[in-house]
Coordinates of C-alpha atoms and ligand atoms in Angstrom, one line a residue:
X276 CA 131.9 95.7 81.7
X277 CA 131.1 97.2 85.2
X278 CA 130.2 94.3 87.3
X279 CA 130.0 93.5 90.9
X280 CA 130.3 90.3 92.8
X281 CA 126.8 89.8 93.2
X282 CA 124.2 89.3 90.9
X283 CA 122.4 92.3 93.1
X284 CA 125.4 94.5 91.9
X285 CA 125.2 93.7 88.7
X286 CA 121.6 94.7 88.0
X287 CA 122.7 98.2 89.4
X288 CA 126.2 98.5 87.8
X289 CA 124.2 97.6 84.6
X290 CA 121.1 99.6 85.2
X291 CA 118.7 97.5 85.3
X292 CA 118.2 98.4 89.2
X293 CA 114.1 99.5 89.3
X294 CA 114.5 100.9 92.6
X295 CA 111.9 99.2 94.2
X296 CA 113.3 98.8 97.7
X297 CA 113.5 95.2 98.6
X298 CA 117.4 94.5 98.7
X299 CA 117.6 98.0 101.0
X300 CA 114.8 96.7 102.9
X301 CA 116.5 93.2 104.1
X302 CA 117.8 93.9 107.9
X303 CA 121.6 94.9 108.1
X304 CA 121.3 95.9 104.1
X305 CA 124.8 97.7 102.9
X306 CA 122.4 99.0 100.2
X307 CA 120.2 102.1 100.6
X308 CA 117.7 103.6 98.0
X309 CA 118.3 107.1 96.4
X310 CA 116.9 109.4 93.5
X311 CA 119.0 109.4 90.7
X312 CA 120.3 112.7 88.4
X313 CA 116.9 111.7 86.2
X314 CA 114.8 111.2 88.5
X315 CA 114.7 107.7 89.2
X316 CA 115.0 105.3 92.1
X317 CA 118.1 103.3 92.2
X318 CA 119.8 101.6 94.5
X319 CA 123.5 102.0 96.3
X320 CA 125.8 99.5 98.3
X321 CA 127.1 102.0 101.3
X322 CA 129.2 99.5 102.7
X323 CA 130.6 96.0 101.8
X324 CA 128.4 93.0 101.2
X325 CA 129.2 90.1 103.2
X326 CA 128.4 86.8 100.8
X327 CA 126.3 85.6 103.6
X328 CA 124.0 88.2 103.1
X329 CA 125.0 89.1 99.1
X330 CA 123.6 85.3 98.7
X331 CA 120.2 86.1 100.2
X332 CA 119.7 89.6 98.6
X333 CA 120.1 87.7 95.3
X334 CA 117.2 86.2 95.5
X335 CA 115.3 89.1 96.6
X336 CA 115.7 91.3 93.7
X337 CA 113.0 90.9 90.8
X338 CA 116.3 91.6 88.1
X339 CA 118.5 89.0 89.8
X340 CA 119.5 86.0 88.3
X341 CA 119.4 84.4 91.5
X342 CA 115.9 85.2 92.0
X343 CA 113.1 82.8 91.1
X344 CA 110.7 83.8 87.8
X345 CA 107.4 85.0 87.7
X346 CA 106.5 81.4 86.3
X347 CA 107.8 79.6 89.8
X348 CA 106.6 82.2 91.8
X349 CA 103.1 81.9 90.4
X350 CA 103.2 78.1 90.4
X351 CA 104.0 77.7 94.0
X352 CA 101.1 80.7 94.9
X353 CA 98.0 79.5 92.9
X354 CA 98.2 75.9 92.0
X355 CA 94.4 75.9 92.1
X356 CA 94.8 79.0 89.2
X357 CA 93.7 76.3 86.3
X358 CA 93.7 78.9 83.6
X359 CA 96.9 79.8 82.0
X360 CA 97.5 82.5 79.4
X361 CA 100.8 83.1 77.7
X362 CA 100.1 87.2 78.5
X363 CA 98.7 86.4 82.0
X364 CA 100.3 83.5 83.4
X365 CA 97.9 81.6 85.9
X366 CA 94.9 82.7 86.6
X367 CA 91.3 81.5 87.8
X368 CA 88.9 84.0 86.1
X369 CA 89.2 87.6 84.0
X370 CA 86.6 90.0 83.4
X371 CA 86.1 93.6 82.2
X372 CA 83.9 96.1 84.1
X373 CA 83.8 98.6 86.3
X374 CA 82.8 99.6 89.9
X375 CA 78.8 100.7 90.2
X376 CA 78.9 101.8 94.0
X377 CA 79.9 105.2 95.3
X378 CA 82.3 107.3 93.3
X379 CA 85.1 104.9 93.0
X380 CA 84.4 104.7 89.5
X381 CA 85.0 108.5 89.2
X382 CA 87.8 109.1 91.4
X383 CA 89.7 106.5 89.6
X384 CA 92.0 106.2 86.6
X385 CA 90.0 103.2 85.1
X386 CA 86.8 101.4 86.5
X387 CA 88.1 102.1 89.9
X388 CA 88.2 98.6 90.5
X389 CA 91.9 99.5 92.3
X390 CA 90.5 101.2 95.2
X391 CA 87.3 99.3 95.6
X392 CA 89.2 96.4 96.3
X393 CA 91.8 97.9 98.9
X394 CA 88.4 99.0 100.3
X395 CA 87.0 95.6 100.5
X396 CA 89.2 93.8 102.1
X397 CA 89.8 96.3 105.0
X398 CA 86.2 96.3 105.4
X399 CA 85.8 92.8 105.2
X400 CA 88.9 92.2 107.5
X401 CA 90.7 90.5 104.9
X402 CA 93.2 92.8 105.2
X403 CA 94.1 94.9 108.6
X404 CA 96.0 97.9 106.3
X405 CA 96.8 98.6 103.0
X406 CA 100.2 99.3 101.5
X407 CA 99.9 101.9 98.2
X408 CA 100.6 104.9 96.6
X409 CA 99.9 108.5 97.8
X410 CA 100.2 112.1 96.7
X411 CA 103.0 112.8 99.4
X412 CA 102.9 116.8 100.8
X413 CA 105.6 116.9 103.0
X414 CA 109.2 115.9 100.4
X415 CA 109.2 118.9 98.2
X416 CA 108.5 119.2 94.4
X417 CA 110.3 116.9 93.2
X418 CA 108.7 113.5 95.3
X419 CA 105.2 114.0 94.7
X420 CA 103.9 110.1 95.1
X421 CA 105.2 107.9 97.8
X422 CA 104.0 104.5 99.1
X423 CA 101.9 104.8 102.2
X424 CA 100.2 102.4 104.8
X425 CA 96.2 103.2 105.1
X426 CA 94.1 101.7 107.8
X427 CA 90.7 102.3 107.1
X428 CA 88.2 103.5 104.3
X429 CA 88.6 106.8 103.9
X430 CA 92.3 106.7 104.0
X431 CA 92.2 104.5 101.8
X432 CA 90.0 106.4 99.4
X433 CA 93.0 109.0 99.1
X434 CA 94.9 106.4 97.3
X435 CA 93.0 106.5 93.9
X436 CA 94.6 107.2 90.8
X437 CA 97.3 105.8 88.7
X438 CA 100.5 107.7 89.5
X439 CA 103.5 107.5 86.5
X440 CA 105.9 108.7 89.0
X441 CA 108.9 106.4 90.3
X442 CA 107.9 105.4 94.2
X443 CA 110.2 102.9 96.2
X444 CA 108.9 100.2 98.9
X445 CA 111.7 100.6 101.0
X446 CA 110.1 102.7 104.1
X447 CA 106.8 100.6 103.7
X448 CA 108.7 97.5 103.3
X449 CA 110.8 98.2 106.8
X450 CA 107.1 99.8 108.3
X451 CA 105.7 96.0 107.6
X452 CA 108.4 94.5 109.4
X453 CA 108.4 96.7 112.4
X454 CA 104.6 96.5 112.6
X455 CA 103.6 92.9 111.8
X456 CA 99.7 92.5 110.6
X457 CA 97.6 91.9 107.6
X458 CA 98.2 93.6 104.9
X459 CA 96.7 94.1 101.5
X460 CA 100.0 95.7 98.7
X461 CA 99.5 97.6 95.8
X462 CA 101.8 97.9 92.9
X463 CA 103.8 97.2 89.8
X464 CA 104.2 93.6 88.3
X465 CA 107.5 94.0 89.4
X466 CA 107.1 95.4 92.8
X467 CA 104.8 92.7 93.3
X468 CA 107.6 90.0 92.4
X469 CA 110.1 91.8 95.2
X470 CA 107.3 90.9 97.6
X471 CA 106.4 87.7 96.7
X472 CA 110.8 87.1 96.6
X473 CA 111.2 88.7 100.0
X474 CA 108.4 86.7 101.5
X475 CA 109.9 83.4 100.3
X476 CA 113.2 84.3 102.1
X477 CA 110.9 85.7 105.3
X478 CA 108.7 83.6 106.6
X479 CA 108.0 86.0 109.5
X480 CA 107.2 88.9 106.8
X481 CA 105.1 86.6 104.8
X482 CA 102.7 86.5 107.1
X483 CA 102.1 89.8 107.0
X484 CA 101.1 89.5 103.1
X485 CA 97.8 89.0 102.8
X486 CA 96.9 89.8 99.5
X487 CA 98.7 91.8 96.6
X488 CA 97.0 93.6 94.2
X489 CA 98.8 94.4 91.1
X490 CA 98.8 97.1 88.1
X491 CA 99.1 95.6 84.8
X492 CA 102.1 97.9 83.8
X493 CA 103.4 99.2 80.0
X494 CA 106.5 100.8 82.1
X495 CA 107.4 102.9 84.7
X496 CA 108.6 106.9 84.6
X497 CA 111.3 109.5 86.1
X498 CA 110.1 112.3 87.8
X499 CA 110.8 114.5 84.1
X500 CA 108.0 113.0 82.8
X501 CA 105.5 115.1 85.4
X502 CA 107.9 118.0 85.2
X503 CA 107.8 117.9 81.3
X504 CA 104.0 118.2 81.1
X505 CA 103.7 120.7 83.6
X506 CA 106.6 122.6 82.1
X507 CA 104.7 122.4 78.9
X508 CA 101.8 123.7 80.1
X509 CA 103.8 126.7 82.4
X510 CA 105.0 125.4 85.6
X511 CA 108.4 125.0 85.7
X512 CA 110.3 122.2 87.0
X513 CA 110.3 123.2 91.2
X514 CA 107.0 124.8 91.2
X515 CA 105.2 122.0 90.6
X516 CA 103.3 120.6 93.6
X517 CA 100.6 117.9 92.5
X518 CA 99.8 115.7 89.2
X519 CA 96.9 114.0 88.1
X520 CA 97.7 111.8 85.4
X521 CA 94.7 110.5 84.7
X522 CA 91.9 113.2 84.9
X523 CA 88.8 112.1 83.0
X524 CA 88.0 114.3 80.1
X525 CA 84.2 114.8 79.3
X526 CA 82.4 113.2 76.1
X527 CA 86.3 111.9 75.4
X528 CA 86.8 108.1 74.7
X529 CA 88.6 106.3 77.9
X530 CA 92.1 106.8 76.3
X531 CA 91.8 110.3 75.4
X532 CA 92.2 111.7 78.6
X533 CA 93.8 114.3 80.3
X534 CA 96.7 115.5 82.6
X535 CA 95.7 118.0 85.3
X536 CA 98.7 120.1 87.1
X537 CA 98.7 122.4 90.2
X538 CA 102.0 124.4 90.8
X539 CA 103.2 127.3 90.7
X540 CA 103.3 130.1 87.3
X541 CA 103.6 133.9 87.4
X542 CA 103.9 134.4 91.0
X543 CA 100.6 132.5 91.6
X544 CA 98.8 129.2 91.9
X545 CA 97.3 127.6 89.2
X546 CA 95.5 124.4 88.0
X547 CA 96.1 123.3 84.2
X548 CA 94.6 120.7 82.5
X549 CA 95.1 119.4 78.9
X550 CA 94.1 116.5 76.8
X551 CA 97.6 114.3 76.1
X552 CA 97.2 114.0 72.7
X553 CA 98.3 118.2 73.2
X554 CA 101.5 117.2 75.2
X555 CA 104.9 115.9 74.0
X556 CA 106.2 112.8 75.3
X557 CA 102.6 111.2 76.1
X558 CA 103.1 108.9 73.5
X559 CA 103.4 105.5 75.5
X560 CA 104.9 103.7 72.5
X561 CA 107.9 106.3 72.1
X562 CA 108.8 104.9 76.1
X563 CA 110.5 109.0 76.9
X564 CA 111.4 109.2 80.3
X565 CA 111.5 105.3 80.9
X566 CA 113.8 103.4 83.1
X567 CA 116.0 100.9 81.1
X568 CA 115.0 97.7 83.4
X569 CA 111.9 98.6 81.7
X570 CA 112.6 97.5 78.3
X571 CA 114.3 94.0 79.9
X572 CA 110.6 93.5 81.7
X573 CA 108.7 90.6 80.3
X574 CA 105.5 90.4 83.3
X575 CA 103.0 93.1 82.2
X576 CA 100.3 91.5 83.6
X577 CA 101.5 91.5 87.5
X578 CA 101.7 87.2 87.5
X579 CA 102.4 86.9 90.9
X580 CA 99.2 89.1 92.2
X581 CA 96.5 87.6 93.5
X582 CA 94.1 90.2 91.3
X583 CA 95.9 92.4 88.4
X584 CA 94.1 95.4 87.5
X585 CA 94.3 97.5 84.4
X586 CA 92.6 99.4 81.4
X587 CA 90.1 97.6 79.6
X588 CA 91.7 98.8 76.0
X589 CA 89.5 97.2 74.0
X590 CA 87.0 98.0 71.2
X591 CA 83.6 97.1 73.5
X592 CA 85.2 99.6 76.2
X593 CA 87.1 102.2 75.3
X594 CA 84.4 104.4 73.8
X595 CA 83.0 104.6 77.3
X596 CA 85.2 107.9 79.4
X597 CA 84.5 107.0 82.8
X598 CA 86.6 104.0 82.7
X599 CA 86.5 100.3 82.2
X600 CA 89.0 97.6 84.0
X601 CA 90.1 94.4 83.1
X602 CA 90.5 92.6 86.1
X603 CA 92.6 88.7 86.2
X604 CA 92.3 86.8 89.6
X605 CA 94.1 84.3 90.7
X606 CA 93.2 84.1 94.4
X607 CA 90.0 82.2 95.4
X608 CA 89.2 84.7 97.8
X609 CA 89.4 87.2 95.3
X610 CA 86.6 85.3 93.4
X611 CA 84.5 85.2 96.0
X612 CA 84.3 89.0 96.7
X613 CA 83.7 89.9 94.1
X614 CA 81.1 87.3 92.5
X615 CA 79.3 88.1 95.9
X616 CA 79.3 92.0 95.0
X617 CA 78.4 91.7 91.1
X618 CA 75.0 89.1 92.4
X619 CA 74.6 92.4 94.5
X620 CA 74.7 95.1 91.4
X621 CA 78.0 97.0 93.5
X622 CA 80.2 95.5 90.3
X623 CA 79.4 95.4 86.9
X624 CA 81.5 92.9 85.8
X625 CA 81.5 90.7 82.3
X626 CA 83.5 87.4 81.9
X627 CA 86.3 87.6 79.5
X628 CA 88.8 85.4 78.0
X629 CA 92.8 85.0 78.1
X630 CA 93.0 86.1 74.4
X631 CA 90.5 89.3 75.6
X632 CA 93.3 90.5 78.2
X633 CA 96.0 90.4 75.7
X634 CA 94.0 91.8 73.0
X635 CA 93.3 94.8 75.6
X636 CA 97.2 95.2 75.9
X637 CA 98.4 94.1 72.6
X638 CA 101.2 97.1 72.4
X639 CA 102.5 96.6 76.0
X640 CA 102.7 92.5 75.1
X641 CA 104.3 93.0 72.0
X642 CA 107.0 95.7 73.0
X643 CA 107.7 92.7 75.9
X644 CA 107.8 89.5 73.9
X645 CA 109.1 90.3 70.6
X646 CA 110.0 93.9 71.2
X647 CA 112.2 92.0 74.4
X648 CA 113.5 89.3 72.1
X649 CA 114.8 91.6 69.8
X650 CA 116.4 94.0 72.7
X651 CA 117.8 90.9 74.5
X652 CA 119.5 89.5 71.2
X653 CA 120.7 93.3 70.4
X654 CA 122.0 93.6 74.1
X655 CA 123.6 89.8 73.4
X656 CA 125.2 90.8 70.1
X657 CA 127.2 94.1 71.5
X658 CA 128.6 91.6 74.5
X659 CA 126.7 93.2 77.4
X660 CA 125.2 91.9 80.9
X661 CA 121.9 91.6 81.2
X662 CA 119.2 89.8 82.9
X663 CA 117.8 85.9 82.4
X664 CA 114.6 86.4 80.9
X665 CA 111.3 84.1 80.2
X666 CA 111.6 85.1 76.4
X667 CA 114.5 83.8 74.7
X668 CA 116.3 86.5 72.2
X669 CA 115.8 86.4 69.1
X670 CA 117.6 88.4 66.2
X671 CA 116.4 90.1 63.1
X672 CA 117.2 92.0 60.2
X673 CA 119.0 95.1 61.3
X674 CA 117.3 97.0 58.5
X675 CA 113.7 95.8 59.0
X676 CA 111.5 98.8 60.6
X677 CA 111.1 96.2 63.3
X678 CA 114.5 96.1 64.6
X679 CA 115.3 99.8 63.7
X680 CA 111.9 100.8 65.7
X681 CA 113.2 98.9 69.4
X682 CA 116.4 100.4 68.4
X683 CA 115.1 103.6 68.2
X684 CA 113.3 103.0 71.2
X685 CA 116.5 102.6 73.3
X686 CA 117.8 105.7 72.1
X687 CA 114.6 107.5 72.6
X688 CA 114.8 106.4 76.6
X689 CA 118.1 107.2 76.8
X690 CA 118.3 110.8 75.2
X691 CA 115.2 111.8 76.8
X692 CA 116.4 111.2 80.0
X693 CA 120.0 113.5 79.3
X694 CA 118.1 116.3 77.2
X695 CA 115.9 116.8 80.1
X696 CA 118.5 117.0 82.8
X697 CA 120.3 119.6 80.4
X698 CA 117.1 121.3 79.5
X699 CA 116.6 122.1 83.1
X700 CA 120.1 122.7 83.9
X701 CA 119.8 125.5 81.7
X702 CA 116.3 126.5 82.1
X703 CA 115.3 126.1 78.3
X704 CA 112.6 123.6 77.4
X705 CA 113.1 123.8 73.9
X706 CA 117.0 122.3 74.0
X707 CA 114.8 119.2 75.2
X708 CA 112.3 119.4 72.3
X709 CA 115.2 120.1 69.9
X710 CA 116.7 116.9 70.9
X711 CA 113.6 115.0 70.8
X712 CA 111.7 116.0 68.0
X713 CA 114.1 114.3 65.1
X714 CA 114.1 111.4 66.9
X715 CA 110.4 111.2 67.5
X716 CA 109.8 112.0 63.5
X717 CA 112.1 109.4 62.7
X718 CA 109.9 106.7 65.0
X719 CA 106.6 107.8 63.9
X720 CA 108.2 107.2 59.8
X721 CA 109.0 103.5 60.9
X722 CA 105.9 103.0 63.1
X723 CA 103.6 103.4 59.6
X724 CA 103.1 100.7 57.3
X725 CA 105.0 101.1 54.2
X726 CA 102.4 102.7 51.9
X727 CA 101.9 105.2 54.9
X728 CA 105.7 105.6 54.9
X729 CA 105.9 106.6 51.2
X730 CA 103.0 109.1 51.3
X731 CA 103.8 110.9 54.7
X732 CA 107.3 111.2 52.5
X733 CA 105.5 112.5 50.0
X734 CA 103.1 115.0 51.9
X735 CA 106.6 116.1 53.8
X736 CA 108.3 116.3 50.4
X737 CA 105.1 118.7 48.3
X738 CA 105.3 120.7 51.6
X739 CA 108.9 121.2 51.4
X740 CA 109.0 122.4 48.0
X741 CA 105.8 124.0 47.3
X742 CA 104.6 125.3 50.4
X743 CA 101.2 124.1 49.6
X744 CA 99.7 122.1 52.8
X745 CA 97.9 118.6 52.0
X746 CA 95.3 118.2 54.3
Ligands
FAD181 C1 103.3 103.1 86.0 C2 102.0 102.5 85.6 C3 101.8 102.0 84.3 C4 100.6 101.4 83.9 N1 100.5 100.8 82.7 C5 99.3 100.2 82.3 C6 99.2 99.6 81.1 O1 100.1 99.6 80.2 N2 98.0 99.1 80.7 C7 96.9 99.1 81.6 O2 95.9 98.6 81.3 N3 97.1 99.6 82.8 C8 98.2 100.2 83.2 N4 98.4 100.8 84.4 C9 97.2 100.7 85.4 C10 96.2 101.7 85.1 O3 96.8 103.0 84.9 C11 95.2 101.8 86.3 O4 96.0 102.1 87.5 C12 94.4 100.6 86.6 O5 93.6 100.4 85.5 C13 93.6 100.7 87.9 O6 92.6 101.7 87.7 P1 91.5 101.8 88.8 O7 90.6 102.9 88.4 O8 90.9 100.5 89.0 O9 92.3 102.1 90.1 P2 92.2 103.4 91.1 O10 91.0 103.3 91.9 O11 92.6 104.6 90.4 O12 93.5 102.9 92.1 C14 94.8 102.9 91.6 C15 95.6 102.2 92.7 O13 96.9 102.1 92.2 C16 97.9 102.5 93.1 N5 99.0 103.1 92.4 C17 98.9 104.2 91.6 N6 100.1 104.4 91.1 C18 101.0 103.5 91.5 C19 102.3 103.2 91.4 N7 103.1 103.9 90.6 N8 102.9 102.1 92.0 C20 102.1 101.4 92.8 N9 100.8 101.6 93.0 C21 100.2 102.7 92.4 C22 97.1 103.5 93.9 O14 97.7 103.7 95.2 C23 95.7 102.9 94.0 O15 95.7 102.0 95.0 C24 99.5 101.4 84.8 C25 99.7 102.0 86.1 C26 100.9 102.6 86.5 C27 101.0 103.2 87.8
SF4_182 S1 115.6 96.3 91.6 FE1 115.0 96.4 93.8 S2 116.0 94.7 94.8 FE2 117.0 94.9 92.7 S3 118.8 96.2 93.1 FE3 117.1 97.6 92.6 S4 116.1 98.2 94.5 FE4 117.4 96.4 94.9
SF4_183 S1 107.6 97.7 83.0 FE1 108.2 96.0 84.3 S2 110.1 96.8 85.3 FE2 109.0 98.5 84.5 S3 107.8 99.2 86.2 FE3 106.5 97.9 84.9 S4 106.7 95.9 85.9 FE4 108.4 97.1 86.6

């Protein structure tokens, strides 16, 4: 078993590293933060670890067992958060809506609740600058997104969007402590944790966080996944220059949108858009192209964020394209804003419950409660490191569709990430699909219910022999 000394080093000899920046980030760091063959952020010790220094970094790192959980993190932040929810963790209020003012509704993946509130609190002075996610110009075609610091509105404006795309806090992280103010972060429920973790080691940088937003998360993506779809709609890996993962499709329910590419085909530049449910490997469930600390993850709803944002998947929403957000606060301040900008008609906003938030991310949830307890007590069983979790494992039978489904799962992640490399190394997108496509059958057989099972076998069988197409 590859280990290191510290429990830093074992999260990255295990792979469970995220790459989000913090332990590279900590002054005199031996580690430093660098893409990956796939396409991921990961980090890399470049010179020894003194265990002075390997004993703060453990507590830094969201996949450290030395670092404090989501639970302790969000007790200590909002004790006054009298709500608790087993999807949620603390919180003070949640609601579903969206943004009525100005085009933030439009210009954003959901509600555009995300940007409003960046907005907000630099106009309100609440925040001096904001700390998010950007389409980055100047690092070539394959770093389209990186984390950025805006100062005022319109800057900030250029921020909307949800970008599946690996970033890394490490240059905004070292920015923030170089240039000490007020600022507002944006990010991943895990990103978020290596904030709040780095704060409680730095008292001097926690002053400088004055609020973090976070983005309820299903799971993160390598750089294939963009090249993938673009590749599949003619832009080859290279040639790609900008993504938008999120474009809002006309008269199309909220989760039947697009993806919108600009890059380069035939000698000329082009825009391409298509609906998902035309692209391989958009299926969230099937996990291609995740990173594996993904699937050891058990915070989907950004606990340790003083406001998580995220899709309002739910029955009363979804029907409506432009975008709904479910929105969880935790921070009093948070409230306040935005109670006083619903009383003025800029928010449309509708109280929910605890049990509505999870209902509105009841695949995410269940892929990182008993999805996770199945993984850990798999991971368990074959004698390998991994990280303390909040769910306890929890084993199954190994021929229930259950068990074979997050085993499939793992082997999905993990051959999507090697076919793609190869498919690029030799220039042929279909070696990728080749590899894929049994797999992906075989996960869509266990994912129906058993009478389903039996007649897509059937259907697949008549086919087979008779030619003769059911429809
Ligand atoms: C990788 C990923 C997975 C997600 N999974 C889910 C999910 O399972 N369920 C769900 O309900 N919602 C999920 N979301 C959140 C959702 O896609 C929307 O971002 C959210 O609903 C906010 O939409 P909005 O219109 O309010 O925000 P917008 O106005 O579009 O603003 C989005 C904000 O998010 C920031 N941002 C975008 N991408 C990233 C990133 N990779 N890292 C950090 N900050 C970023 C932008 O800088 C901007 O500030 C996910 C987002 C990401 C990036
Ligand atoms: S997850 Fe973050 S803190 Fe942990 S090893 Fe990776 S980059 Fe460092
Ligand atoms: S699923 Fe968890 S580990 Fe993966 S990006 Fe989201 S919050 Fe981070």
């Amino acid at each position: 078993m590859p280990t290191g000394s510290s429990q830093v080093e074992r999260v990255i000899a295990n792979g469970y590293c995220i790459g989000c920046g913090a332990c590279a980030a900590w002054p005199n760091s031996p580690f430093k933060i660098s893409m990956s063959s796939v396409g991921l952020y990961e980090a890399v010790r470049v010179s020894p670890l003194s265990p002075e220094l390997g004993e703060i970094i453990d507590r830094l790192c969201p996949f450290s067992n030395g670092a404090e959980t989501e639970d302790a993190l969000a007790n200590a932040l909002f004790p006054g958060a009298d709500q608790h929810h087993p999807a949620t963790g603390r919180f003070l209020a949640a609601y579903a809506g969206h943004v009525e003012e100005g085009s933030f509704r439009s210009d954003g993946s959901s509600g555009g609740m995300g940007t409003w509130l960046v907005n907000e609190l630099l106009l309100t002075g609440m925040a001096d600058a904001a700390v998010h996610v950007v389409a980055d110009t100047t690092r070539g075609a394959d770093r389209l997104f990186a984390y950025t610091v805006s100062t005022d509105s319109a800057e900030a404006r250029r921020a909307a969007k949800s970008r599946y795309y690996p970033v890394t806090l490490v240059d905004a992280l070292e920015f923030v402590r170089a240039n000490p103010r007020r600022y507002v972060f944006v990010g991943l429920p895990c990103f978020i944790k290596a904030i709040r973790l780095t704060a409680r080691q730095d008292p001097e940088f926690a002053k400088s966080v004055a609020m973090c937003v976070g983005l309820v998360c299903g799971h993160l993506k390598s750089t294939g996944f963009a090249e993938c779809v673009a590749w599949q709609l003619g832009i080859l890996p290279g040639q790609l220059y900008g993504i938008d993962f999120r474009k809002k499709l006309p008269n199309r329910p909220a989760n039947q949108y697009g993806v919108e590419v600009q890059g380069r085909c035939d000698g000329r530049v082009v825009t391409k858009t298509a609906p998902v449910k035309q692209l391989f490997g958009c299926d969230w469930g099937m996990g291609l192209f995740k990173p594996k600390a993904c699937d050891y993850c058990d915070d989907v709803l950004a606990e340790t964020a003083d406001v998580s944002i995220g899709d309002a998947w739910l029955p009363d929403y979804v029907t409506d394209g432009r975008g709904t957000n479910i929105l969880v606060i935790r921070s009093q301040s948070i409230l306040k804003l935005v109670e006083a900008a619903c009383r003025s008609d800029r928010l449309t906003l509708r109280v929910i419950s605890g049990d509505d938030v999870a209902a509105s991310q009841s695949s995410g949830l269940a892929h990182r409660r008993q999805g996770l307890a199945c993984r850990l007590s798999l991971t368990d069983q074959a004698g390998e490191w991994r990280p303390r979790k909040r769910v306890a494992p929890l084993s199954g039978d190994p021929r229930s569709p259950f068990v074979r489904r997050q085993q499939l799962r793992t082997t999905l992640r993990e051959t999507s990430h090697a076919a793609f490399a190869k498919a690029k190394e030799g220039g042929n997108l279909h070696f990728f699909f080749n590899q894929l496509m049994p797999l992906a059958e075989r996960y869509q057989d266990l994912s129906r219910t058993p009478l389903r099972r039996i007649f897509a076998r059937f259907r697949a069988r008549v086919r087979q022999f008779s030619g003769y197409r059911l429809r």
